[in-house]
mmCIF file with all atom_site columns, C-alpha atoms in Angstrom:
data_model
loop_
_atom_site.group_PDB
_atom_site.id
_atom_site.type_symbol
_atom_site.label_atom_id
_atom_site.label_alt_id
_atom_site.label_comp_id
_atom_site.label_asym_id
_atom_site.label_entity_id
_atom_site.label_seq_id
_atom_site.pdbx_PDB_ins_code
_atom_site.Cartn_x
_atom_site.Cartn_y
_atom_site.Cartn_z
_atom_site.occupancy
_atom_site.B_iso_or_equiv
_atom_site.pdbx_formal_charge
_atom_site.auth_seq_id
_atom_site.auth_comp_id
_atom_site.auth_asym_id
_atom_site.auth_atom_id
_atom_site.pdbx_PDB_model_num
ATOM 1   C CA . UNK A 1 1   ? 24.668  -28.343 18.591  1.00 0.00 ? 5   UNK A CA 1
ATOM 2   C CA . UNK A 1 2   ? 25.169  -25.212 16.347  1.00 0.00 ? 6   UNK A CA 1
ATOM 3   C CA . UNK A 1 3   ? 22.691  -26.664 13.441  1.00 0.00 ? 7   UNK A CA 1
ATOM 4   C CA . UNK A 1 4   ? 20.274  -27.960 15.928  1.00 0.00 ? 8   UNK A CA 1
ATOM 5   C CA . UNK A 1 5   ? 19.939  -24.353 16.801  1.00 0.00 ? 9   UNK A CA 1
ATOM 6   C CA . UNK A 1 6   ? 19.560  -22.942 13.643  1.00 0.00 ? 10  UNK A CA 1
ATOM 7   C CA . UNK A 1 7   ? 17.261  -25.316 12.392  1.00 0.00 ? 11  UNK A CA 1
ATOM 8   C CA . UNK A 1 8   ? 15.254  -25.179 15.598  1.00 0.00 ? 12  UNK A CA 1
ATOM 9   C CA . UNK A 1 9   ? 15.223  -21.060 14.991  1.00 0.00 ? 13  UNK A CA 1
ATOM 10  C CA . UNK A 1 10  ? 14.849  -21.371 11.125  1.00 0.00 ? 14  UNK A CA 1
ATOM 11  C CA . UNK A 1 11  ? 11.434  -23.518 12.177  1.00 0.00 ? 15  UNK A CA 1
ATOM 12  C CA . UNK A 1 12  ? 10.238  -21.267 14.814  1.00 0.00 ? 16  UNK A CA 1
ATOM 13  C CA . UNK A 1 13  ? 10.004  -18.679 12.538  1.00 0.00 ? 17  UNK A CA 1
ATOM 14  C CA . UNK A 1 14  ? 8.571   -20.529 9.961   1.00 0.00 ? 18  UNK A CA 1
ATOM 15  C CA . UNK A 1 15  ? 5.781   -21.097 12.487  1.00 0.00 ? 19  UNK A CA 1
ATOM 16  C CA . UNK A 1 16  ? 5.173   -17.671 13.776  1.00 0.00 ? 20  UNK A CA 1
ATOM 17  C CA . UNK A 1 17  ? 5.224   -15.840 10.016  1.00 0.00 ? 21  UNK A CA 1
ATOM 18  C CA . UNK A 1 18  ? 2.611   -19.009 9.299   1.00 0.00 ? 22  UNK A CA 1
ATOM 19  C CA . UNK A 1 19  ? 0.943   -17.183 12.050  1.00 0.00 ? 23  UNK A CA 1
ATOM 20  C CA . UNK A 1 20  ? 0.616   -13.888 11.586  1.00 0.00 ? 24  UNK A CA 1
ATOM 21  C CA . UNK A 1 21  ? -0.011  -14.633 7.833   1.00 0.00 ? 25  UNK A CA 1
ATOM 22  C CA . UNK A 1 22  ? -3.055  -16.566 8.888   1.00 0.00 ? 26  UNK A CA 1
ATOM 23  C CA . UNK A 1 23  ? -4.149  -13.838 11.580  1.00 0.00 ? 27  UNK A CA 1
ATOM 24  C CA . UNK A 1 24  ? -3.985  -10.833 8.343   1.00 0.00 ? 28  UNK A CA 1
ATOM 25  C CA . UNK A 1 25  ? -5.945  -13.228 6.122   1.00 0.00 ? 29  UNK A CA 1
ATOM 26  C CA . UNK A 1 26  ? -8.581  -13.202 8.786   1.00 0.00 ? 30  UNK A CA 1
ATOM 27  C CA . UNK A 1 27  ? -9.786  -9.523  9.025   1.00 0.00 ? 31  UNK A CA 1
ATOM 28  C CA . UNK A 1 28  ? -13.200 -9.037  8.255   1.00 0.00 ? 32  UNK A CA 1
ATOM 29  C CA . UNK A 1 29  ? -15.213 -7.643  5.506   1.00 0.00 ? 33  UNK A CA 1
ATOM 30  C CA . UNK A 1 30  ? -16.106 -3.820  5.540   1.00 0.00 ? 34  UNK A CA 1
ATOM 31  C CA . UNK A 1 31  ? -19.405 -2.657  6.893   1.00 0.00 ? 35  UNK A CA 1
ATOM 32  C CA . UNK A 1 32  ? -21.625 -0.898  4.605   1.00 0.00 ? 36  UNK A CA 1
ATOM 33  C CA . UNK A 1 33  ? -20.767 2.011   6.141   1.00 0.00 ? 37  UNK A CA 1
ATOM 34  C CA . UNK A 1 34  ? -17.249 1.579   5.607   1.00 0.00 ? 38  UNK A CA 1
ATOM 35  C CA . UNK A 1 35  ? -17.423 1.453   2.500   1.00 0.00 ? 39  UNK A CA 1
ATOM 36  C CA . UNK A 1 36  ? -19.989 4.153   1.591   1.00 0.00 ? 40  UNK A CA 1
ATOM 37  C CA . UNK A 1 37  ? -17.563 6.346   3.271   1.00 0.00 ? 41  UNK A CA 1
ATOM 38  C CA . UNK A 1 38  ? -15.041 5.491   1.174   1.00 0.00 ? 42  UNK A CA 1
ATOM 39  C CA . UNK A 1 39  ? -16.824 6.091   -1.644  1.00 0.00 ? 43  UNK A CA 1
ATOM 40  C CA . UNK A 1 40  ? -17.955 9.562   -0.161  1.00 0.00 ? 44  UNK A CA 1
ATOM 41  C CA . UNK A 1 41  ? -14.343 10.904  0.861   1.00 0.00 ? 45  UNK A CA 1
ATOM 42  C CA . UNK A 1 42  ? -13.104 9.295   -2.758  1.00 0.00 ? 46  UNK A CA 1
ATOM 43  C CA . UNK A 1 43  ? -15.752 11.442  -4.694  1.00 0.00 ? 47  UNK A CA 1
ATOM 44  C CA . UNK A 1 44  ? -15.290 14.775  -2.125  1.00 0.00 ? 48  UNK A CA 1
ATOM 45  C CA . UNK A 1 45  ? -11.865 14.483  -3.093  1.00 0.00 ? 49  UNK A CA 1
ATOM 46  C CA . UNK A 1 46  ? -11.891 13.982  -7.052  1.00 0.00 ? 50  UNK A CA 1
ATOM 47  C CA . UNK A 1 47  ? -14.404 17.285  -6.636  1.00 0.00 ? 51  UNK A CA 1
ATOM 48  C CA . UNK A 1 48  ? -12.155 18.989  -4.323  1.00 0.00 ? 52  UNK A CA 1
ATOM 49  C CA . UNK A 1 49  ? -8.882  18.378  -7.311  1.00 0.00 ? 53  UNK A CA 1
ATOM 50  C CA . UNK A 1 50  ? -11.742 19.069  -10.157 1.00 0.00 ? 54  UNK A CA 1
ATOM 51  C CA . UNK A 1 51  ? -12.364 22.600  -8.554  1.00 0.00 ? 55  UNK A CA 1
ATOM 52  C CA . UNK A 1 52  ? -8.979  23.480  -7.688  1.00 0.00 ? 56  UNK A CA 1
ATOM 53  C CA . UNK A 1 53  ? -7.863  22.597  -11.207 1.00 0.00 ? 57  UNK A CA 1
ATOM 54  C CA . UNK A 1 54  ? -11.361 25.078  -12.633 1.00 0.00 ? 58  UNK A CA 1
ATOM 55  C CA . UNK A 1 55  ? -10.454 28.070  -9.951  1.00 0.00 ? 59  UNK A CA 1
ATOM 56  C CA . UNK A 1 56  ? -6.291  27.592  -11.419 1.00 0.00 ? 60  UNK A CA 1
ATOM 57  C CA . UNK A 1 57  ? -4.592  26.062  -8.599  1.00 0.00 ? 61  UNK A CA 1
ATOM 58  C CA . UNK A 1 58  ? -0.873  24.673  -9.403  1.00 0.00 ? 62  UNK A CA 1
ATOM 59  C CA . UNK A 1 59  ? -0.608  21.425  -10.925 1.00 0.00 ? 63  UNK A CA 1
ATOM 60  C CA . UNK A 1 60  ? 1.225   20.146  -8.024  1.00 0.00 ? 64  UNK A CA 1
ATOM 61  C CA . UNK A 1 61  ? -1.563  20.515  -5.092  1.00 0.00 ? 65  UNK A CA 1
ATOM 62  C CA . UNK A 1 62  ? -3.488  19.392  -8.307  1.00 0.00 ? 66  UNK A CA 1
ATOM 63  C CA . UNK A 1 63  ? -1.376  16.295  -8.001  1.00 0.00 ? 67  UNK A CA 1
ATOM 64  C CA . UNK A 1 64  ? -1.372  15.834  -4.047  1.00 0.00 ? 68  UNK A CA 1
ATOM 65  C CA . UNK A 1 65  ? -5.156  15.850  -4.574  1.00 0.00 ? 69  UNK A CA 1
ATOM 66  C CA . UNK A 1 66  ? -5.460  13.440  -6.908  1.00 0.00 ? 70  UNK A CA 1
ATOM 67  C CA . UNK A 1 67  ? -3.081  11.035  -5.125  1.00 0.00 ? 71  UNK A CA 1
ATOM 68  C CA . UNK A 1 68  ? -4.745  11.692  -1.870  1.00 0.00 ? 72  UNK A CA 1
ATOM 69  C CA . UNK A 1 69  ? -7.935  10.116  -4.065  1.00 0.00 ? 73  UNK A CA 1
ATOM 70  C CA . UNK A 1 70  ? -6.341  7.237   -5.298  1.00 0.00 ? 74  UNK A CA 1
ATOM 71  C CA . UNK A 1 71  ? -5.373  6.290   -1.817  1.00 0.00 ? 75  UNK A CA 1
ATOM 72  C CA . UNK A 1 72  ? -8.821  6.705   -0.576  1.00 0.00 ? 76  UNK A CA 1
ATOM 73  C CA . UNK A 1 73  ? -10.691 4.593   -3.374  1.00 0.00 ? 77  UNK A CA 1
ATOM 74  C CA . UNK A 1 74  ? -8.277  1.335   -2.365  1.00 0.00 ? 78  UNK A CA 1
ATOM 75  C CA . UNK A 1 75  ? -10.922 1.637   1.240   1.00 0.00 ? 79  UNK A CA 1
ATOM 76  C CA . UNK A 1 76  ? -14.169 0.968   -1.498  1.00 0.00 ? 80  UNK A CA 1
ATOM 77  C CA . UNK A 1 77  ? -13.698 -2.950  -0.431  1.00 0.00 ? 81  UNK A CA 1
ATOM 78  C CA . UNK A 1 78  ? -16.793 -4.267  -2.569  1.00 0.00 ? 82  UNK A CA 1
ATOM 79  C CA . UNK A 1 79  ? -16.507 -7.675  -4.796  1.00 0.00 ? 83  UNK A CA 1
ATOM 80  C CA . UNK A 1 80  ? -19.628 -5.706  -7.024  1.00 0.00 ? 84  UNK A CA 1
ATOM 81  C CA . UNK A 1 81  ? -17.723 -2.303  -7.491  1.00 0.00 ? 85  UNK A CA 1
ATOM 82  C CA . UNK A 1 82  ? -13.588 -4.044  -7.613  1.00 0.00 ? 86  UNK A CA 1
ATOM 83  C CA . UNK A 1 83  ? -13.690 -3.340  -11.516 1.00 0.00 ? 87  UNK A CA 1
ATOM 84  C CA . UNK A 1 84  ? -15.497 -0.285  -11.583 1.00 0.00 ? 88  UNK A CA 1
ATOM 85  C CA . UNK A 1 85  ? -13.319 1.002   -8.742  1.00 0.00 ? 89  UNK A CA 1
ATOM 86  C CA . UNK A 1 86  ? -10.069 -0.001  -10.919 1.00 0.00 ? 90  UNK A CA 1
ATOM 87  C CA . UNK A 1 87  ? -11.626 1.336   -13.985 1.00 0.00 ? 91  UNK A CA 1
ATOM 88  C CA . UNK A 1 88  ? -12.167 4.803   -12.158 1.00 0.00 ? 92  UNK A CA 1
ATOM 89  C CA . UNK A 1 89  ? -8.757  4.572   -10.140 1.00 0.00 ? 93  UNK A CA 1
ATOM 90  C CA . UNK A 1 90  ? -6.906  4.145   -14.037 1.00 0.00 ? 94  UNK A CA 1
ATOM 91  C CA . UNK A 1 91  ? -8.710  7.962   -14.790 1.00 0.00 ? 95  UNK A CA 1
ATOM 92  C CA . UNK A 1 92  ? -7.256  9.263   -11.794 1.00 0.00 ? 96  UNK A CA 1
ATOM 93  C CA . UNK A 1 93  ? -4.115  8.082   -12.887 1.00 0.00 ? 97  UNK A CA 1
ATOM 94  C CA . UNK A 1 94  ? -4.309  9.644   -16.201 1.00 0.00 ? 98  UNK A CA 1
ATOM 95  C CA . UNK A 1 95  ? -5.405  12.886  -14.760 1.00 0.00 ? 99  UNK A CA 1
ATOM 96  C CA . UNK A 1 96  ? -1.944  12.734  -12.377 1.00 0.00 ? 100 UNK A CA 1
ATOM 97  C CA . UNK A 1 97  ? -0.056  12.150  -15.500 1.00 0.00 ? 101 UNK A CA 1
ATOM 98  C CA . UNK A 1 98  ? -1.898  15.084  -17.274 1.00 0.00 ? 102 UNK A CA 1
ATOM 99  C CA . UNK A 1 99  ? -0.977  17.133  -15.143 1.00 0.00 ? 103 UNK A CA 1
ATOM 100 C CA . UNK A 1 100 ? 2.425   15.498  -14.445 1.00 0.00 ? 104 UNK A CA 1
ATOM 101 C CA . UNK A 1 101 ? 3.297   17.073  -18.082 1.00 0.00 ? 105 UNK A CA 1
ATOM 102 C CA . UNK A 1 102 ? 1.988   19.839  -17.638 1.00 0.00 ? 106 UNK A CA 1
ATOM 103 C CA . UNK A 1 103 ? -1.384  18.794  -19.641 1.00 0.00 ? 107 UNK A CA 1
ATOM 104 C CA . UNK A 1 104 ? -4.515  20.802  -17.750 1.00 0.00 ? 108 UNK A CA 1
ATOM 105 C CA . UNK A 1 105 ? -7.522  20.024  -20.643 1.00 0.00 ? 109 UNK A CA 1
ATOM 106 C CA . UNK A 1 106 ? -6.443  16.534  -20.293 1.00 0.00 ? 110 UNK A CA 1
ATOM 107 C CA . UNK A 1 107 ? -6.529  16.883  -16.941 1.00 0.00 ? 111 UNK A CA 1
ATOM 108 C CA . UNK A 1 108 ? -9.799  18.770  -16.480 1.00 0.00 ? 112 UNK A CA 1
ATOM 109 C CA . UNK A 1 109 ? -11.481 15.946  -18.694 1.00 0.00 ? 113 UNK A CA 1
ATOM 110 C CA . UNK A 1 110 ? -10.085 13.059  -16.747 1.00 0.00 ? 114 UNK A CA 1
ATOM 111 C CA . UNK A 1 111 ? -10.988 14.629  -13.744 1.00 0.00 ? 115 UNK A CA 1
ATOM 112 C CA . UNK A 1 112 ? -14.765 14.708  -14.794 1.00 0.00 ? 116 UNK A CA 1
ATOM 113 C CA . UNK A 1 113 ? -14.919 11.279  -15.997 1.00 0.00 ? 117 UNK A CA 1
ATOM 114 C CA . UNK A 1 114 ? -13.419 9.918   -13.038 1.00 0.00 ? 118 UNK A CA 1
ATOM 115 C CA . UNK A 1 115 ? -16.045 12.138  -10.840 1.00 0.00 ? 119 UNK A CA 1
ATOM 116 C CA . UNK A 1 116 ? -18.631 10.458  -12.853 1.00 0.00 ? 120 UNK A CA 1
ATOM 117 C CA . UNK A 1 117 ? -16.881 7.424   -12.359 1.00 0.00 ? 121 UNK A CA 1
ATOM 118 C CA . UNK A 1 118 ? -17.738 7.349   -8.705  1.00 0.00 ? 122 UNK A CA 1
ATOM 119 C CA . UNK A 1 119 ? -20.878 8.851   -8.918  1.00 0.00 ? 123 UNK A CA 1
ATOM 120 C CA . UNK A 1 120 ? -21.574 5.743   -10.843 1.00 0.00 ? 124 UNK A CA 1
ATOM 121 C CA . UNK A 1 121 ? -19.920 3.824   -7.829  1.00 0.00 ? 125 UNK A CA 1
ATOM 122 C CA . UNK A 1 122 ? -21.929 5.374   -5.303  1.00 0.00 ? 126 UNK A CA 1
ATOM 123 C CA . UNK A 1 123 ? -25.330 4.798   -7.181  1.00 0.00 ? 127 UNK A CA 1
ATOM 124 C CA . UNK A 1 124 ? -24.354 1.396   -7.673  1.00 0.00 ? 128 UNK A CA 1
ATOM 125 C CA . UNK A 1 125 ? -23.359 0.729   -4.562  1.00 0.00 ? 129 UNK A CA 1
ATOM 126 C CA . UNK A 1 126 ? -26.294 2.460   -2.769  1.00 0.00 ? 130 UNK A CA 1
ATOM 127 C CA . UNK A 1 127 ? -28.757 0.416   -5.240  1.00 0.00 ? 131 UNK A CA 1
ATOM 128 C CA . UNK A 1 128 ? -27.065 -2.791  -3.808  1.00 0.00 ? 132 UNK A CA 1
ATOM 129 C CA . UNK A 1 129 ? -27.211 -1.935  -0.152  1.00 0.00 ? 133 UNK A CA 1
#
């Protein structure tokens, strides 16, 4: 009786993660305005970290910024802009490291190529749409 209940429990579960696996894989593609909304908060925030570095704010906001970014560009859902998006997302990650040690030229220039990075996104994306 004691392994007919844990194999009946084992396959319950096995059901019901089959389940909810199935129920995630089925969410919907963004809307177009989803995703241009992404791209706008993404590129307000790489210019909100590009000024604060310019007007000499400390390297850690600098940082919060930048992360804040990087979590906002994973919303640009788009099969057309998934490489740019990456390529763009890397820069940002440079820029945090930049800063990281204490680097702010590095940082200042990977914070403008990655703002023209999703400039690039947003043109692309609007010329799409």
């Amino acid at each position: 009786m004691n392994t007919f209940n844990k194999i009946l429990i084992s396959s319950v579960m096995a059901v019901s993660m089959a389940a909810m696996s199935f129920t995630a894989s089925a969410v919907a593609n963004p809307s177009y305005e989803d995703v241009k909304a992404a791209i706008d908060n993404t590129l307000a925030k790489v210019e909100e970290a590009k000024a604060a570095l310019d007007n000499g704010a400390n390297n850690e906001a600098v940082i919060d910024m930048v992360t804040d970014a990087r979590q906002l560009q994973k919303d640009i859902a788009n099969n057309v802009l998934d490489l740019k998006r990456n390529q763009a997302s890397n820069v940002l990650k440079q820029a945090r490291t930049a800063l990281s040690n204490n680097e702010p030229q590095a940082a200042k220039e990977s914070l403008a190529d990655a703002l023209n990075r999703y400039k690039e996104i947003k043109q692309l994306y609007a010329a799409n749409h």
